[in-house]
Amino acid sequence: MAKNNNEGWTTVIRPKESLWKLNLKELWDYRDLCSLFIRRDITTAFKQTVLGPLWFIIQPTMTVLLYAVVFGNIAKISTDGLPQPLFYLAGISLWGYFSGCLGRARSTFTGNVNLFGKVYFPRLIVPISGLVSGLLTFGIQILLFGIVYCIYVFGNLPGSEHLNINVYAFLFPLHVVMLAGLGLGFGIIFSSFSTKYRDIGILLNYVTSLWMYATPIIYPLSTVTDPRLKIAMQINPVTSIFEGFKYGFLGAGEFSWNWLAYSFIVMVVLLLGGILIFNQKERNFMDTV
């Protein structure tokens, strides 16, 4: 709180009148703090590193090479005729952003308990800043994807004849928003419960590892021939996003407006439910964390 020259309060902090209340004006008023958190996340990622941002290129490159050897050449898993580097890089980039958003949002309370106990600001600023700072890594990896794509197309390399970018690529901003929304929704729900039950964080790490293999990253959805298993995989809300991205930029995949709409609805429900639980736990989390 602060006082003006007339000793009158300029800011009054009150408890939320409703658990559903999301004070967007207050979030906007603290946009400078959000930018500080973003810079903190970026600086921390590069601190005491020799290669700095190059790690965001080296890591996916090494992962693509590993996937190509193990899943592409040894396990002989199909990539729908697409070049393996592009197929794997598409999945790795999307999953990296989603899992990053999920992880940052999950540690909102437990990772900032000392800060929350000293000063007031809208707590949602922390997970929202995590979504934005994660765009840096994601942007670098998407740029790498674009460079490799151009090398295949203009170099006329084997597999380039199957590449077919189309109008569905314009859905890319929607895909990014949905990944961020799903990561934020799941993350703040887990973060809210982890204030009291610390093993929730351990459980989330385990679930995230399994979740990656339940998402068409190292294999296309078309390779799943069992109808029941295929439906179970499509219930995974990120499946339609991954398939839609590959369909738009690579010309292969199983795009469905119905499943994309389903994922969008799940995102909205998770965000609303997450905000409700988050606001409830925010009131007394310092007593349990």
Tab-separated table of C-alpha atoms in Angstrom:
chain	number	residue	atom	x	y	z
A	1	MET	CA	0.000	0.000	0.000
A	2	ALA	CA	1.099	3.603	-0.511
A	3	LYS	CA	-0.049	7.021	0.786
A	4	ASN	CA	-0.363	10.281	-1.096
A	5	ASN	CA	0.467	13.718	0.279
A	6	ASN	CA	-2.957	13.957	1.936
A	7	GLU	CA	-2.324	10.766	3.913
A	8	GLY	CA	-5.072	9.027	1.952
A	9	TRP	CA	-4.699	5.467	0.747
A	10	THR	CA	-4.092	5.164	-2.966
A	11	THR	CA	-4.258	1.365	-3.017
A	12	VAL	CA	-6.532	-0.831	-0.939
A	13	ILE	CA	-5.967	-4.578	-0.887
A	14	ARG	CA	-9.067	-6.618	-0.094
A	15	PRO	CA	-9.702	-10.365	-0.154
A	16	LYS	CA	-11.384	-11.582	-3.319
A	17	GLU	CA	-15.143	-11.246	-3.147
A	18	SER	CA	-15.587	-14.295	-5.354
A	19	LEU	CA	-13.396	-17.309	-6.085
A	20	TRP	CA	-14.261	-16.857	-9.761
A	21	LYS	CA	-13.061	-13.275	-9.849
A	22	LEU	CA	-10.148	-12.598	-12.174
A	23	ASN	CA	-9.109	-8.972	-11.861
A	24	LEU	CA	-7.662	-8.327	-15.314
A	25	LYS	CA	-7.133	-4.647	-14.533
A	26	GLU	CA	-4.959	-5.553	-11.568
A	27	LEU	CA	-2.934	-7.960	-13.714
A	28	TRP	CA	-2.443	-5.196	-16.273
A	29	ASP	CA	-1.378	-2.720	-13.570
A	30	TYR	CA	1.382	-5.156	-12.572
A	31	ARG	CA	2.642	-5.682	-16.138
A	32	ASP	CA	6.030	-4.175	-15.227
A	33	LEU	CA	6.453	-6.808	-12.535
A	34	CYS	CA	5.498	-9.464	-15.079
A	35	SER	CA	8.257	-8.218	-17.392
A	36	LEU	CA	10.741	-8.422	-14.488
A	37	PHE	CA	9.776	-12.047	-13.872
A	38	ILE	CA	10.205	-12.771	-17.577
A	39	ARG	CA	13.684	-11.244	-17.581
A	40	ARG	CA	14.507	-13.187	-14.407
A	41	ASP	CA	13.525	-16.494	-16.021
A	42	ILE	CA	15.563	-15.748	-19.153
A	43	THR	CA	18.591	-14.564	-17.191
A	44	THR	CA	18.468	-17.616	-14.921
A	45	ALA	CA	18.372	-19.924	-17.922
A	46	PHE	CA	21.559	-18.395	-19.360
A	47	LYS	CA	23.385	-17.745	-16.075
A	48	GLN	CA	26.833	-19.359	-15.769
A	49	THR	CA	26.565	-21.103	-19.135
A	50	VAL	CA	29.253	-21.028	-21.803
A	51	LEU	CA	27.017	-21.560	-24.820
A	52	GLY	CA	23.971	-19.625	-23.571
A	53	PRO	CA	21.010	-19.707	-26.004
A	54	LEU	CA	22.813	-22.279	-28.148
A	55	TRP	CA	21.675	-24.916	-25.665
A	56	PHE	CA	18.134	-24.364	-26.954
A	57	ILE	CA	19.392	-25.568	-30.342
A	58	ILE	CA	21.823	-28.235	-29.165
A	59	GLN	CA	19.295	-29.981	-26.926
A	60	PRO	CA	16.571	-30.559	-29.569
A	61	THR	CA	19.216	-31.420	-32.178
A	62	MET	CA	20.697	-34.164	-29.992
A	63	THR	CA	17.214	-35.412	-29.113
A	64	VAL	CA	16.258	-35.597	-32.808
A	65	LEU	CA	19.410	-37.587	-33.569
A	66	LEU	CA	18.650	-39.978	-30.711
A	67	TYR	CA	15.040	-40.447	-31.843
A	68	ALA	CA	16.146	-40.998	-35.439
A	69	VAL	CA	18.564	-43.744	-34.408
A	70	VAL	CA	16.412	-45.500	-31.805
A	71	PHE	CA	12.849	-45.060	-33.059
A	72	GLY	CA	13.472	-44.443	-36.753
A	73	ASN	CA	16.253	-46.881	-37.640
A	74	ILE	CA	16.184	-49.513	-34.881
A	75	ALA	CA	12.471	-49.672	-33.986
A	76	LYS	CA	11.452	-48.754	-37.568
A	77	ILE	CA	8.545	-46.598	-36.422
A	78	SER	CA	6.855	-44.827	-39.326
A	79	THR	CA	6.892	-41.071	-39.748
A	80	ASP	CA	4.178	-41.027	-42.456
A	81	GLY	CA	6.867	-40.755	-45.124
A	82	LEU	CA	8.105	-37.442	-43.722
A	83	PRO	CA	11.799	-36.690	-43.140
A	84	GLN	CA	12.658	-37.895	-39.656
A	85	PRO	CA	14.404	-34.676	-38.496
A	86	LEU	CA	11.355	-32.553	-39.335
A	87	PHE	CA	8.860	-35.022	-37.903
A	88	TYR	CA	10.675	-35.375	-34.574
A	89	LEU	CA	11.619	-31.699	-34.334
A	90	ALA	CA	7.973	-30.662	-34.729
A	91	GLY	CA	6.898	-32.860	-31.825
A	92	ILE	CA	9.879	-31.984	-29.625
A	93	SER	CA	9.338	-28.223	-30.047
A	94	LEU	CA	5.632	-28.370	-29.202
A	95	TRP	CA	6.099	-30.737	-26.281
A	96	GLY	CA	8.971	-28.676	-24.911
A	97	TYR	CA	6.795	-25.568	-24.743
A	98	PHE	CA	3.810	-27.387	-23.249
A	99	SER	CA	5.818	-29.236	-20.601
A	100	GLY	CA	7.710	-26.017	-19.810
A	101	CYS	CA	4.459	-24.119	-19.230
A	102	LEU	CA	3.173	-26.983	-17.099
A	103	GLY	CA	6.331	-27.150	-15.005
A	104	ARG	CA	6.593	-23.392	-14.413
A	105	ALA	CA	2.931	-23.122	-13.421
A	106	ARG	CA	3.230	-26.159	-11.150
A	107	SER	CA	5.966	-24.493	-9.065
A	108	THR	CA	4.069	-21.212	-8.629
A	109	PHE	CA	3.484	-21.555	-4.889
A	110	THR	CA	6.315	-23.830	-3.768
A	111	GLY	CA	8.939	-22.015	-5.826
A	112	ASN	CA	8.003	-18.494	-4.719
A	113	VAL	CA	6.938	-18.984	-1.116
A	114	ASN	CA	9.554	-16.569	0.267
A	115	LEU	CA	8.507	-13.841	-2.169
A	116	PHE	CA	4.784	-14.367	-1.576
A	117	GLY	CA	5.285	-14.087	2.176
A	118	LYS	CA	6.886	-10.638	1.944
A	119	VAL	CA	4.983	-8.604	-0.639
A	120	TYR	CA	1.580	-8.515	-2.279
A	121	PHE	CA	1.008	-8.782	-6.005
A	122	PRO	CA	-1.433	-10.829	-8.122
A	123	ARG	CA	-0.181	-14.385	-7.767
A	124	LEU	CA	-1.230	-15.290	-11.309
A	125	ILE	CA	1.529	-12.965	-12.530
A	126	VAL	CA	4.077	-15.732	-11.834
A	127	PRO	CA	2.616	-18.532	-14.020
A	128	ILE	CA	1.641	-16.048	-16.746
A	129	SER	CA	5.200	-14.733	-16.921
A	130	GLY	CA	6.346	-18.342	-17.248
A	131	LEU	CA	4.190	-18.778	-20.342
A	132	VAL	CA	5.734	-15.724	-21.964
A	133	SER	CA	9.362	-16.508	-21.057
A	134	GLY	CA	8.899	-20.021	-22.435
A	135	LEU	CA	8.133	-18.478	-25.823
A	136	LEU	CA	11.818	-17.594	-26.178
A	137	THR	CA	12.910	-21.236	-26.134
A	138	PHE	CA	9.957	-22.226	-28.266
A	139	GLY	CA	10.674	-19.475	-30.798
A	140	ILE	CA	14.302	-20.559	-31.173
A	141	GLN	CA	13.279	-24.166	-31.741
A	142	ILE	CA	10.572	-23.218	-34.229
A	143	LEU	CA	13.164	-21.129	-36.055
A	144	LEU	CA	15.385	-24.231	-36.160
A	145	PHE	CA	12.415	-26.184	-37.521
A	146	GLY	CA	11.952	-23.569	-40.252
A	147	ILE	CA	15.647	-23.676	-41.209
A	148	VAL	CA	15.645	-27.467	-41.478
A	149	TYR	CA	12.395	-27.271	-43.452
A	150	CYS	CA	13.942	-24.868	-45.969
A	151	ILE	CA	17.053	-27.045	-46.269
A	152	TYR	CA	14.902	-30.024	-47.219
A	153	VAL	CA	12.700	-28.112	-49.651
A	154	PHE	CA	15.313	-26.010	-51.448
A	155	GLY	CA	17.965	-28.727	-51.252
A	156	ASN	CA	15.529	-31.239	-52.719
A	157	LEU	CA	16.601	-33.801	-50.117
A	158	PRO	CA	14.993	-37.253	-49.868
A	159	GLY	CA	11.528	-36.988	-48.319
A	160	SER	CA	11.010	-33.367	-49.384
A	161	GLU	CA	8.482	-34.517	-52.000
A	162	HIS	CA	6.101	-35.423	-49.152
A	163	LEU	CA	6.248	-31.970	-47.571
A	164	ASN	CA	3.172	-29.915	-48.272
A	165	ILE	CA	2.538	-26.767	-46.260
A	166	ASN	CA	-1.106	-25.699	-46.514
A	167	VAL	CA	-3.659	-23.208	-45.192
A	168	TYR	CA	-4.017	-25.096	-41.896
A	169	ALA	CA	-0.590	-23.746	-40.978
A	170	PHE	CA	-2.375	-20.456	-40.187
A	171	LEU	CA	-3.800	-22.211	-37.131
A	172	PHE	CA	-0.325	-22.128	-35.572
A	173	PRO	CA	-1.083	-19.147	-33.254
A	174	LEU	CA	-4.178	-20.984	-32.013
A	175	HIS	CA	-2.097	-24.097	-31.366
A	176	VAL	CA	0.376	-22.065	-29.296
A	177	VAL	CA	-2.405	-20.413	-27.272
A	178	MET	CA	-4.015	-23.796	-26.600
A	179	LEU	CA	-0.729	-25.358	-25.484
A	180	ALA	CA	-0.131	-22.407	-23.155
A	181	GLY	CA	-3.695	-22.562	-21.829
A	182	LEU	CA	-3.572	-26.304	-21.196
A	183	GLY	CA	-0.171	-26.009	-19.520
A	184	LEU	CA	-1.376	-23.132	-17.340
A	185	GLY	CA	-4.642	-24.870	-16.431
A	186	PHE	CA	-3.058	-28.171	-15.454
A	187	GLY	CA	-0.118	-26.409	-13.796
A	188	ILE	CA	-2.026	-24.115	-11.444
A	189	ILE	CA	-4.303	-26.980	-10.390
A	190	PHE	CA	-1.312	-29.132	-9.448
A	191	SER	CA	0.390	-26.107	-7.877
A	192	SER	CA	-2.624	-25.423	-5.685
A	193	PHE	CA	-2.717	-28.969	-4.303
A	194	SER	CA	1.059	-29.223	-3.920
A	195	THR	CA	0.990	-26.527	-1.220
A	196	LYS	CA	-0.338	-29.167	1.182
A	197	TYR	CA	0.678	-32.422	-0.491
A	198	ARG	CA	4.283	-32.191	-1.699
A	199	ASP	CA	4.175	-35.601	-3.382
A	200	ILE	CA	1.806	-34.077	-5.949
A	201	GLY	CA	4.895	-32.586	-7.606
A	202	ILE	CA	6.564	-36.002	-7.771
A	203	LEU	CA	3.393	-37.472	-9.232
A	204	LEU	CA	3.239	-34.757	-11.888
A	205	ASN	CA	6.810	-35.465	-13.007
A	206	TYR	CA	5.920	-39.127	-13.429
A	207	VAL	CA	2.648	-38.364	-15.219
A	208	THR	CA	4.380	-35.904	-17.567
A	209	SER	CA	6.914	-38.555	-18.596
A	210	LEU	CA	4.158	-41.040	-19.418
A	211	TRP	CA	2.062	-38.327	-21.043
A	212	MET	CA	4.792	-37.661	-23.607
A	213	TYR	CA	4.588	-41.256	-24.874
A	214	ALA	CA	0.802	-41.029	-25.024
A	215	THR	CA	1.198	-38.070	-27.422
A	216	PRO	CA	2.099	-38.542	-31.122
A	217	ILE	CA	5.637	-37.183	-30.904
A	218	ILE	CA	7.786	-40.145	-31.933
A	219	TYR	CA	5.043	-41.767	-33.983
A	220	PRO	CA	2.098	-40.518	-36.082
A	221	LEU	CA	-1.472	-41.114	-34.990
A	222	SER	CA	-2.057	-43.039	-38.229
A	223	THR	CA	0.067	-45.924	-36.904
A	224	VAL	CA	-2.487	-46.583	-34.138
A	225	THR	CA	-4.831	-49.129	-35.732
A	226	ASP	CA	-6.864	-50.208	-32.703
A	227	PRO	CA	-10.032	-48.003	-32.760
A	228	ARG	CA	-10.403	-47.973	-28.979
A	229	LEU	CA	-6.782	-47.119	-28.376
A	230	LYS	CA	-6.963	-44.429	-31.029
A	231	ILE	CA	-9.955	-42.786	-29.370
A	232	ALA	CA	-8.185	-42.990	-26.014
A	233	MET	CA	-5.217	-41.170	-27.516
A	234	GLN	CA	-7.433	-38.533	-29.094
A	235	ILE	CA	-8.989	-37.879	-25.689
A	236	ASN	CA	-5.530	-36.598	-24.796
A	237	PRO	CA	-6.185	-32.848	-25.331
A	238	VAL	CA	-2.766	-32.116	-26.840
A	239	THR	CA	-3.017	-34.844	-29.514
A	240	SER	CA	-5.172	-32.784	-31.872
A	241	ILE	CA	-2.758	-29.847	-31.515
A	242	PHE	CA	0.278	-31.927	-32.469
A	243	GLU	CA	-1.529	-33.573	-35.364
A	244	GLY	CA	-2.911	-30.229	-36.562
A	245	PHE	CA	0.541	-28.636	-36.528
A	246	LYS	CA	2.058	-31.494	-38.546
A	247	TYR	CA	-0.862	-31.481	-40.940
A	248	GLY	CA	-0.526	-27.765	-41.593
A	249	PHE	CA	3.246	-27.510	-41.963
A	250	LEU	CA	4.241	-30.973	-43.144
A	251	GLY	CA	1.131	-32.110	-44.999
A	252	ALA	CA	0.754	-35.324	-42.993
A	253	GLY	CA	-1.324	-36.094	-39.955
A	254	GLU	CA	-4.955	-36.522	-38.981
A	255	PHE	CA	-6.515	-33.084	-38.624
A	256	SER	CA	-10.020	-32.883	-37.168
A	257	TRP	CA	-12.012	-29.762	-36.355
A	258	ASN	CA	-14.103	-31.779	-33.879
A	259	TRP	CA	-11.106	-32.973	-31.881
A	260	LEU	CA	-9.521	-29.519	-32.014
A	261	ALA	CA	-12.753	-28.029	-30.653
A	262	TYR	CA	-12.734	-30.690	-27.935
A	263	SER	CA	-9.190	-29.683	-26.937
A	264	PHE	CA	-10.211	-26.024	-26.863
A	265	ILE	CA	-13.175	-26.804	-24.585
A	266	VAL	CA	-10.925	-28.827	-22.264
A	267	MET	CA	-8.527	-25.878	-22.137
A	268	VAL	CA	-11.319	-23.465	-21.163
A	269	VAL	CA	-12.676	-25.831	-18.489
A	270	LEU	CA	-9.197	-26.373	-17.040
A	271	LEU	CA	-8.497	-22.642	-16.921
A	272	LEU	CA	-11.799	-21.874	-15.207
A	273	GLY	CA	-11.399	-24.746	-12.756
A	274	GLY	CA	-7.765	-23.849	-12.191
A	275	ILE	CA	-8.590	-20.217	-11.403
A	276	LEU	CA	-11.282	-21.324	-8.948
A	277	ILE	CA	-8.927	-23.683	-7.103
A	278	PHE	CA	-6.017	-21.234	-7.347
A	279	ASN	CA	-8.020	-18.387	-5.803
A	280	GLN	CA	-9.216	-20.681	-3.025
A	281	LYS	CA	-5.728	-21.907	-2.129
A	282	GLU	CA	-4.251	-18.428	-2.485
A	283	ARG	CA	-6.110	-17.261	0.606
A	284	ASN	CA	-4.372	-19.570	3.065
A	285	PHE	CA	-1.528	-21.288	1.258
A	286	MET	CA	1.093	-19.607	3.516
A	287	ASP	CA	-0.370	-21.598	6.415
A	288	THR	CA	0.176	-24.952	4.705
A	289	VAL	CA	3.130	-24.562	2.338
